């Protein structure tokens, strides 16, 4: 039987009280009873097994075992991505979380068609994804930025990648052999303006993933998966 995952920011060994959304989920949705085995994680890389000892109306109590910690990856992967419409925004955050992206920052451009999600929405979607995929470390979320802000970061030293379809080289010819900190920038469905593209190509490396035009969330997933495969 699959062990249920619970997000507990103040995770520590011993007895812990679970309240709020996590209690509601385990008590009213999953209908867990005392004695049920659970797995807890704090979003900072630590996790521990646990067992429910009490399930009450407003809170539950869990007995937490020994903590273990996932080591931090030596290089960071940041996604600066325009927000797709409607439910696709949630799926984008879930997928990037599942694939191990370290930072997710909304990108606002001249042709953006959707507003960036609220910070509480971003975190809630990421927590749910971490529960499902057994990731113990939540991504961080940056304040919305612009193409100019993305270009400045790349110019300051991060390896900047710009998925494109206009006569761009393949990803494997753009990535260095050794892993390093990376940021990638994905624009809105209407594409970047000429001015934005000009700013970005000064410090980011254009690359091609395939000859077709991909949706925002599709290119994000394809790029992260390809980087992981080339550097694993």
GROMACS .gro file of N, CA and C in nm, residues 90-185:
model
  288
   90UNK      N    1  -0.111   2.571  -1.357
   90UNK     CA    2  -0.089   2.475  -1.248
   90UNK      C    3  -0.010   2.356  -1.296
   91UNK      N    4  -0.045   2.306  -1.413
   91UNK     CA    5   0.027   2.188  -1.464
   91UNK      C    6   0.173   2.220  -1.490
   92UNK      N    7   0.202   2.342  -1.533
   92UNK     CA    8   0.340   2.384  -1.554
   92UNK      C    9   0.419   2.377  -1.424
   93UNK      N   10   0.364   2.433  -1.316
   93UNK     CA   11   0.433   2.433  -1.187
   93UNK      C   12   0.450   2.291  -1.135
   94UNK      N   13   0.347   2.211  -1.148
   94UNK     CA   14   0.356   2.072  -1.103
   94UNK      C   15   0.466   1.997  -1.177
   95UNK      N   16   0.471   2.013  -1.309
   95UNK     CA   17   0.570   1.941  -1.388
   95UNK      C   18   0.712   1.985  -1.357
   96UNK      N   19   0.735   2.115  -1.345
   96UNK     CA   20   0.869   2.164  -1.314
   96UNK      C   21   0.912   2.119  -1.175
   97UNK      N   22   0.819   2.112  -1.082
   97UNK     CA   23   0.850   2.061  -0.948
   97UNK      C   24   0.887   1.914  -0.955
   98UNK      N   25   0.808   1.836  -1.026
   98UNK     CA   26   0.834   1.693  -1.039
   98UNK      C   27   0.971   1.666  -1.103
   99UNK      N   28   1.010   1.751  -1.196
   99UNK     CA   29   1.135   1.731  -1.269
   99UNK      C   30   1.256   1.786  -1.195
  100UNK      N   31   1.237   1.849  -1.079
  100UNK     CA   32   1.350   1.889  -0.997
  100UNK      C   33   1.402   2.029  -1.018
  101UNK      N   34   1.324   2.117  -1.081
  101UNK     CA   35   1.369   2.256  -1.098
  101UNK      C   36   1.382   2.323  -0.961
  102UNK      N   37   1.491   2.397  -0.940
  102UNK     CA   38   1.518   2.457  -0.810
  102UNK      C   39   1.447   2.590  -0.788
  103UNK      N   40   1.428   2.666  -0.894
  103UNK     CA   41   1.364   2.798  -0.883
  103UNK      C   42   1.267   2.816  -0.998
  104UNK      N   43   1.150   2.869  -0.967
  104UNK     CA   44   1.051   2.900  -1.070
  104UNK      C   45   1.013   3.047  -1.054
  105UNK      N   46   1.034   3.125  -1.159
  105UNK     CA   47   1.005   3.269  -1.155
  105UNK      C   48   0.916   3.306  -1.272
  106UNK      N   49   0.801   3.368  -1.246
  106UNK     CA   50   0.714   3.411  -1.356
  106UNK      C   51   0.782   3.518  -1.441
  107UNK      N   52   0.766   3.507  -1.572
  107UNK     CA   53   0.821   3.604  -1.667
  107UNK      C   54   0.707   3.687  -1.724
  108UNK      N   55   0.721   3.818  -1.717
  108UNK     CA   56   0.619   3.909  -1.769
  108UNK      C   57   0.675   3.980  -1.892
  109UNK      N   58   0.607   3.967  -2.003
  109UNK     CA   59   0.654   4.024  -2.129
  109UNK      C   60   0.546   4.113  -2.191
  110UNK      N   61   0.582   4.177  -2.301
  110UNK     CA   62   0.489   4.266  -2.369
  110UNK      C   63   0.366   4.190  -2.420
  111UNK      N   64   0.382   4.063  -2.452
  111UNK     CA   65   0.273   3.985  -2.509
  111UNK      C   66   0.215   3.882  -2.412
  112UNK      N   67   0.247   3.894  -2.284
  112UNK     CA   68   0.192   3.800  -2.185
  112UNK      C   69   0.039   3.809  -2.185
  113UNK      N   70  -0.026   3.693  -2.180
  113UNK     CA   71  -0.172   3.688  -2.186
  113UNK      C   72  -0.235   3.646  -2.055
  114UNK      N   73  -0.155   3.604  -1.958
  114UNK     CA   74  -0.209   3.561  -1.829
  114UNK      C   75  -0.126   3.622  -1.716
  115UNK      N   76  -0.193   3.654  -1.607
  115UNK     CA   77  -0.123   3.709  -1.493
  115UNK      C   78  -0.049   3.598  -1.419
  116UNK      N   79   0.066   3.629  -1.358
  116UNK     CA   80   0.136   3.529  -1.277
  116UNK      C   81   0.048   3.483  -1.162
  117UNK      N   82   0.054   3.355  -1.127
  117UNK     CA   83  -0.022   3.307  -1.011
  117UNK      C   84   0.024   3.375  -0.882
  118UNK      N   85  -0.063   3.376  -0.782
  118UNK     CA   86  -0.027   3.430  -0.651
  118UNK      C   87   0.078   3.339  -0.585
  119UNK      N   88   0.162   3.395  -0.497
  119UNK     CA   89   0.263   3.313  -0.429
  119UNK      C   90   0.204   3.194  -0.354
  120UNK      N   91   0.087   3.213  -0.290
  120UNK     CA   92   0.028   3.102  -0.217
  120UNK      C   93  -0.020   2.991  -0.310
  121UNK      N   94  -0.064   3.029  -0.431
  121UNK     CA   95  -0.103   2.928  -0.529
  121UNK      C   96   0.019   2.849  -0.575
  122UNK      N   97   0.127   2.918  -0.605
  122UNK     CA   98   0.249   2.852  -0.650
  122UNK      C   99   0.296   2.749  -0.548
  123UNK      N  100   0.300   2.790  -0.422
  123UNK     CA  101   0.348   2.699  -0.318
  123UNK      C  102   0.253   2.581  -0.303
  124UNK      N  103   0.123   2.605  -0.303
  124UNK     CA  104   0.027   2.496  -0.286
  124UNK      C  105   0.041   2.393  -0.398
  125UNK      N  106   0.056   2.439  -0.522
  125UNK     CA  107   0.072   2.347  -0.634
  125UNK      C  108   0.201   2.268  -0.621
  126UNK      N  109   0.308   2.335  -0.578
  126UNK     CA  110   0.437   2.267  -0.564
  126UNK      C  111   0.432   2.163  -0.452
  127UNK      N  112   0.366   2.195  -0.342
  127UNK     CA  113   0.354   2.099  -0.232
  127UNK      C  114   0.281   1.974  -0.279
  128UNK      N  115   0.171   1.992  -0.351
  128UNK     CA  116   0.096   1.877  -0.400
  128UNK      C  117   0.181   1.792  -0.494
  129UNK      N  118   0.261   1.857  -0.578
  129UNK     CA  119   0.349   1.783  -0.669
  129UNK      C  120   0.455   1.707  -0.591
  130UNK      N  121   0.511   1.769  -0.487
  130UNK     CA  122   0.613   1.702  -0.405
  130UNK      C  123   0.555   1.579  -0.336
  131UNK      N  124   0.432   1.589  -0.291
  131UNK     CA  125   0.368   1.473  -0.228
  131UNK      C  126   0.359   1.357  -0.328
  132UNK      N  127   0.320   1.390  -0.449
  132UNK     CA  128   0.297   1.286  -0.549
  132UNK      C  129   0.426   1.222  -0.597
  133UNK      N  130   0.530   1.302  -0.616
  133UNK     CA  131   0.653   1.251  -0.679
  133UNK      C  132   0.763   1.217  -0.579
  134UNK      N  133   0.737   1.232  -0.450
  134UNK     CA  134   0.833   1.201  -0.345
  134UNK      C  135   0.955   1.291  -0.352
  135UNK      N  136   0.935   1.414  -0.385
  135UNK     CA  137   1.042   1.513  -0.375
  135UNK      C  138   1.034   1.576  -0.237
  136UNK      N  139   1.148   1.590  -0.170
  136UNK     CA  140   1.149   1.643  -0.034
  136UNK      C  141   1.186   1.790  -0.025
  137UNK      N  142   1.229   1.850  -0.136
  137UNK     CA  143   1.273   1.989  -0.133
  137UNK      C  144   1.185   2.071  -0.229
  138UNK      N  145   1.114   2.169  -0.174
  138UNK     CA  146   1.030   2.254  -0.257
  138UNK      C  147   1.116   2.347  -0.343
  139UNK      N  148   1.071   2.382  -0.463
  139UNK     CA  149   1.140   2.487  -0.537
  139UNK      C  150   1.115   2.622  -0.470
  140UNK      N  151   1.203   2.716  -0.495
  140UNK     CA  152   1.178   2.853  -0.451
  140UNK      C  153   1.106   2.927  -0.562
  141UNK      N  154   1.039   3.037  -0.527
  141UNK     CA  155   0.964   3.114  -0.625
  141UNK      C  156   1.011   3.258  -0.622
  142UNK      N  157   1.060   3.306  -0.736
  142UNK     CA  158   1.107   3.443  -0.745
  142UNK      C  159   0.993   3.539  -0.778
  143UNK      N  160   1.014   3.666  -0.749
  143UNK     CA  161   0.917   3.768  -0.788
  143UNK      C  162   0.913   3.778  -0.940
  144UNK      N  163   0.797   3.809  -0.998
  144UNK     CA  164   0.788   3.822  -1.143
  144UNK      C  165   0.898   3.912  -1.198
  145UNK      N  166   0.956   3.870  -1.311
  145UNK     CA  167   1.063   3.947  -1.372
  145UNK      C  168   1.034   3.968  -1.520
  146UNK      N  169   1.120   4.043  -1.586
  146UNK     CA  170   1.104   4.078  -1.727
  146UNK      C  171   1.217   4.017  -1.808
  147UNK      N  172   1.208   4.020  -1.941
  147UNK     CA  173   1.322   3.975  -2.021
  147UNK      C  174   1.451   4.049  -1.988
  148UNK      N  175   1.440   4.177  -1.955
  148UNK     CA  176   1.559   4.253  -1.918
  148UNK      C  177   1.620   4.199  -1.789
  149UNK      N  178   1.535   4.163  -1.692
  149UNK     CA  179   1.584   4.104  -1.569
  149UNK      C  180   1.649   3.969  -1.590
  150UNK      N  181   1.590   3.889  -1.679
  150UNK     CA  182   1.648   3.759  -1.711
  150UNK      C  183   1.784   3.774  -1.778
  151UNK      N  184   1.793   3.869  -1.870
  151UNK     CA  185   1.919   3.893  -1.940
  151UNK      C  186   2.028   3.939  -1.844
  152UNK      N  187   1.989   4.021  -1.746
  152UNK     CA  188   2.086   4.069  -1.648
  152UNK      C  189   2.141   3.954  -1.564
  153UNK      N  190   2.055   3.860  -1.528
  153UNK     CA  191   2.102   3.745  -1.451
  153UNK      C  192   2.199   3.661  -1.532
  154UNK      N  193   2.167   3.638  -1.657
  154UNK     CA  194   2.256   3.559  -1.741
  154UNK      C  195   2.389   3.630  -1.762
  155UNK      N  196   2.384   3.761  -1.779
  155UNK     CA  197   2.507   3.838  -1.799
  155UNK      C  198   2.595   3.836  -1.675
  156UNK      N  199   2.533   3.815  -1.557
  156UNK     CA  200   2.607   3.814  -1.432
  156UNK      C  201   2.678   3.681  -1.406
  157UNK      N  202   2.652   3.582  -1.491
  157UNK     CA  203   2.729   3.459  -1.475
  157UNK      C  204   2.652   3.329  -1.490
  158UNK      N  205   2.519   3.330  -1.475
  158UNK     CA  206   2.445   3.207  -1.493
  158UNK      C  207   2.437   3.171  -1.642
  159UNK      N  208   2.441   3.042  -1.670
  159UNK     CA  209   2.427   2.995  -1.808
  159UNK      C  210   2.282   3.014  -1.850
  160UNK      N  211   2.257   3.106  -1.942
  160UNK     CA  212   2.122   3.136  -1.986
  160UNK      C  213   2.088   3.064  -2.115
  161UNK      N  214   1.974   2.997  -2.116
  161UNK     CA  215   1.928   2.923  -2.233
  161UNK      C  216   1.795   2.981  -2.280
  162UNK      N  217   1.780   2.991  -2.411
  162UNK     CA  218   1.661   3.051  -2.471
  162UNK      C  219   1.606   2.958  -2.578
  163UNK      N  220   1.509   2.871  -2.542
  163UNK     CA  221   1.449   2.783  -2.642
  163UNK      C  222   1.389   2.865  -2.756
  164UNK      N  223   1.420   2.825  -2.877
  164UNK     CA  224   1.380   2.903  -2.994
  164UNK      C  225   1.356   2.807  -3.110
  165UNK      N  226   1.297   2.858  -3.215
  165UNK     CA  227   1.277   2.777  -3.336
  165UNK      C  228   1.336   2.845  -3.458
  166UNK      N  229   1.408   2.954  -3.437
  166UNK     CA  230   1.458   3.032  -3.550
  166UNK      C  231   1.607   3.004  -3.571
  167UNK      N  232   1.637   2.904  -3.654
  167UNK     CA  233   1.775   2.872  -3.690
  167UNK      C  234   1.866   2.860  -3.569
  168UNK      N  235   1.820   2.794  -3.463
  168UNK     CA  236   1.899   2.779  -3.341
  168UNK      C  237   1.966   2.642  -3.339
  169UNK      N  238   2.082   2.630  -3.274
  169UNK     CA  239   2.151   2.501  -3.266
  169UNK      C  240   2.081   2.407  -3.168
  170UNK      N  241   2.113   2.278  -3.176
  170UNK     CA  242   2.055   2.179  -3.086
  170UNK      C  243   2.108   2.196  -2.945
  171UNK      N  244   2.031   2.153  -2.847
  171UNK     CA  245   2.068   2.170  -2.707
  171UNK      C  246   2.203   2.108  -2.676
  172UNK      N  247   2.231   1.989  -2.727
  172UNK     CA  248   2.355   1.920  -2.691
  172UNK      C  249   2.479   1.995  -2.738
  173UNK      N  250   2.464   2.081  -2.838
  173UNK     CA  251   2.579   2.159  -2.884
  173UNK      C  252   2.594   2.290  -2.806
  174UNK      N  253   2.494   2.323  -2.724
  174UNK     CA  254   2.495   2.447  -2.646
  174UNK      C  255   2.543   2.423  -2.504
  175UNK      N  256   2.505   2.309  -2.445
  175UNK     CA  257   2.543   2.281  -2.307
  175UNK      C  258   2.691   2.247  -2.295
  176UNK      N  259   2.759   2.297  -2.192
  176UNK     CA  260   2.897   2.254  -2.165
  176UNK      C  261   2.896   2.112  -2.113
  177UNK      N  262   3.012   2.046  -2.113
  177UNK     CA  263   3.020   1.908  -2.068
  177UNK      C  264   2.994   1.895  -1.919
  178UNK      N  265   3.043   1.990  -1.840
  178UNK     CA  266   3.027   1.984  -1.695
  178UNK      C  267   2.903   2.062  -1.651
  179UNK      N  268   2.822   2.007  -1.561
  179UNK     CA  269   2.703   2.079  -1.512
  179UNK      C  270   2.740   2.210  -1.444
  180UNK      N  271   2.654   2.308  -1.457
  180UNK     CA  272   2.670   2.435  -1.388
  180UNK      C  273   2.533   2.498  -1.367
  181UNK      N  274   2.528   2.607  -1.289
  181UNK     CA  275   2.400   2.675  -1.267
  181UNK      C  276   2.341   2.722  -1.400
  182UNK      N  277   2.212   2.697  -1.417
  182UNK     CA  278   2.145   2.729  -1.543
  182UNK      C  279   2.017   2.805  -1.514
  183UNK      N  280   1.986   2.901  -1.598
  183UNK     CA  281   1.852   2.957  -1.603
  183UNK      C  282   1.804   2.947  -1.746
  184UNK      N  283   1.677   2.917  -1.763
  184UNK     CA  284   1.622   2.920  -1.898
  184UNK      C  285   1.499   3.007  -1.900
  185UNK      N  286   1.473   3.067  -2.015
  185UNK     CA  287   1.368   3.167  -2.031
  185UNK      C  288   1.273   3.121  -2.141
   0.00000   0.00000   0.00000
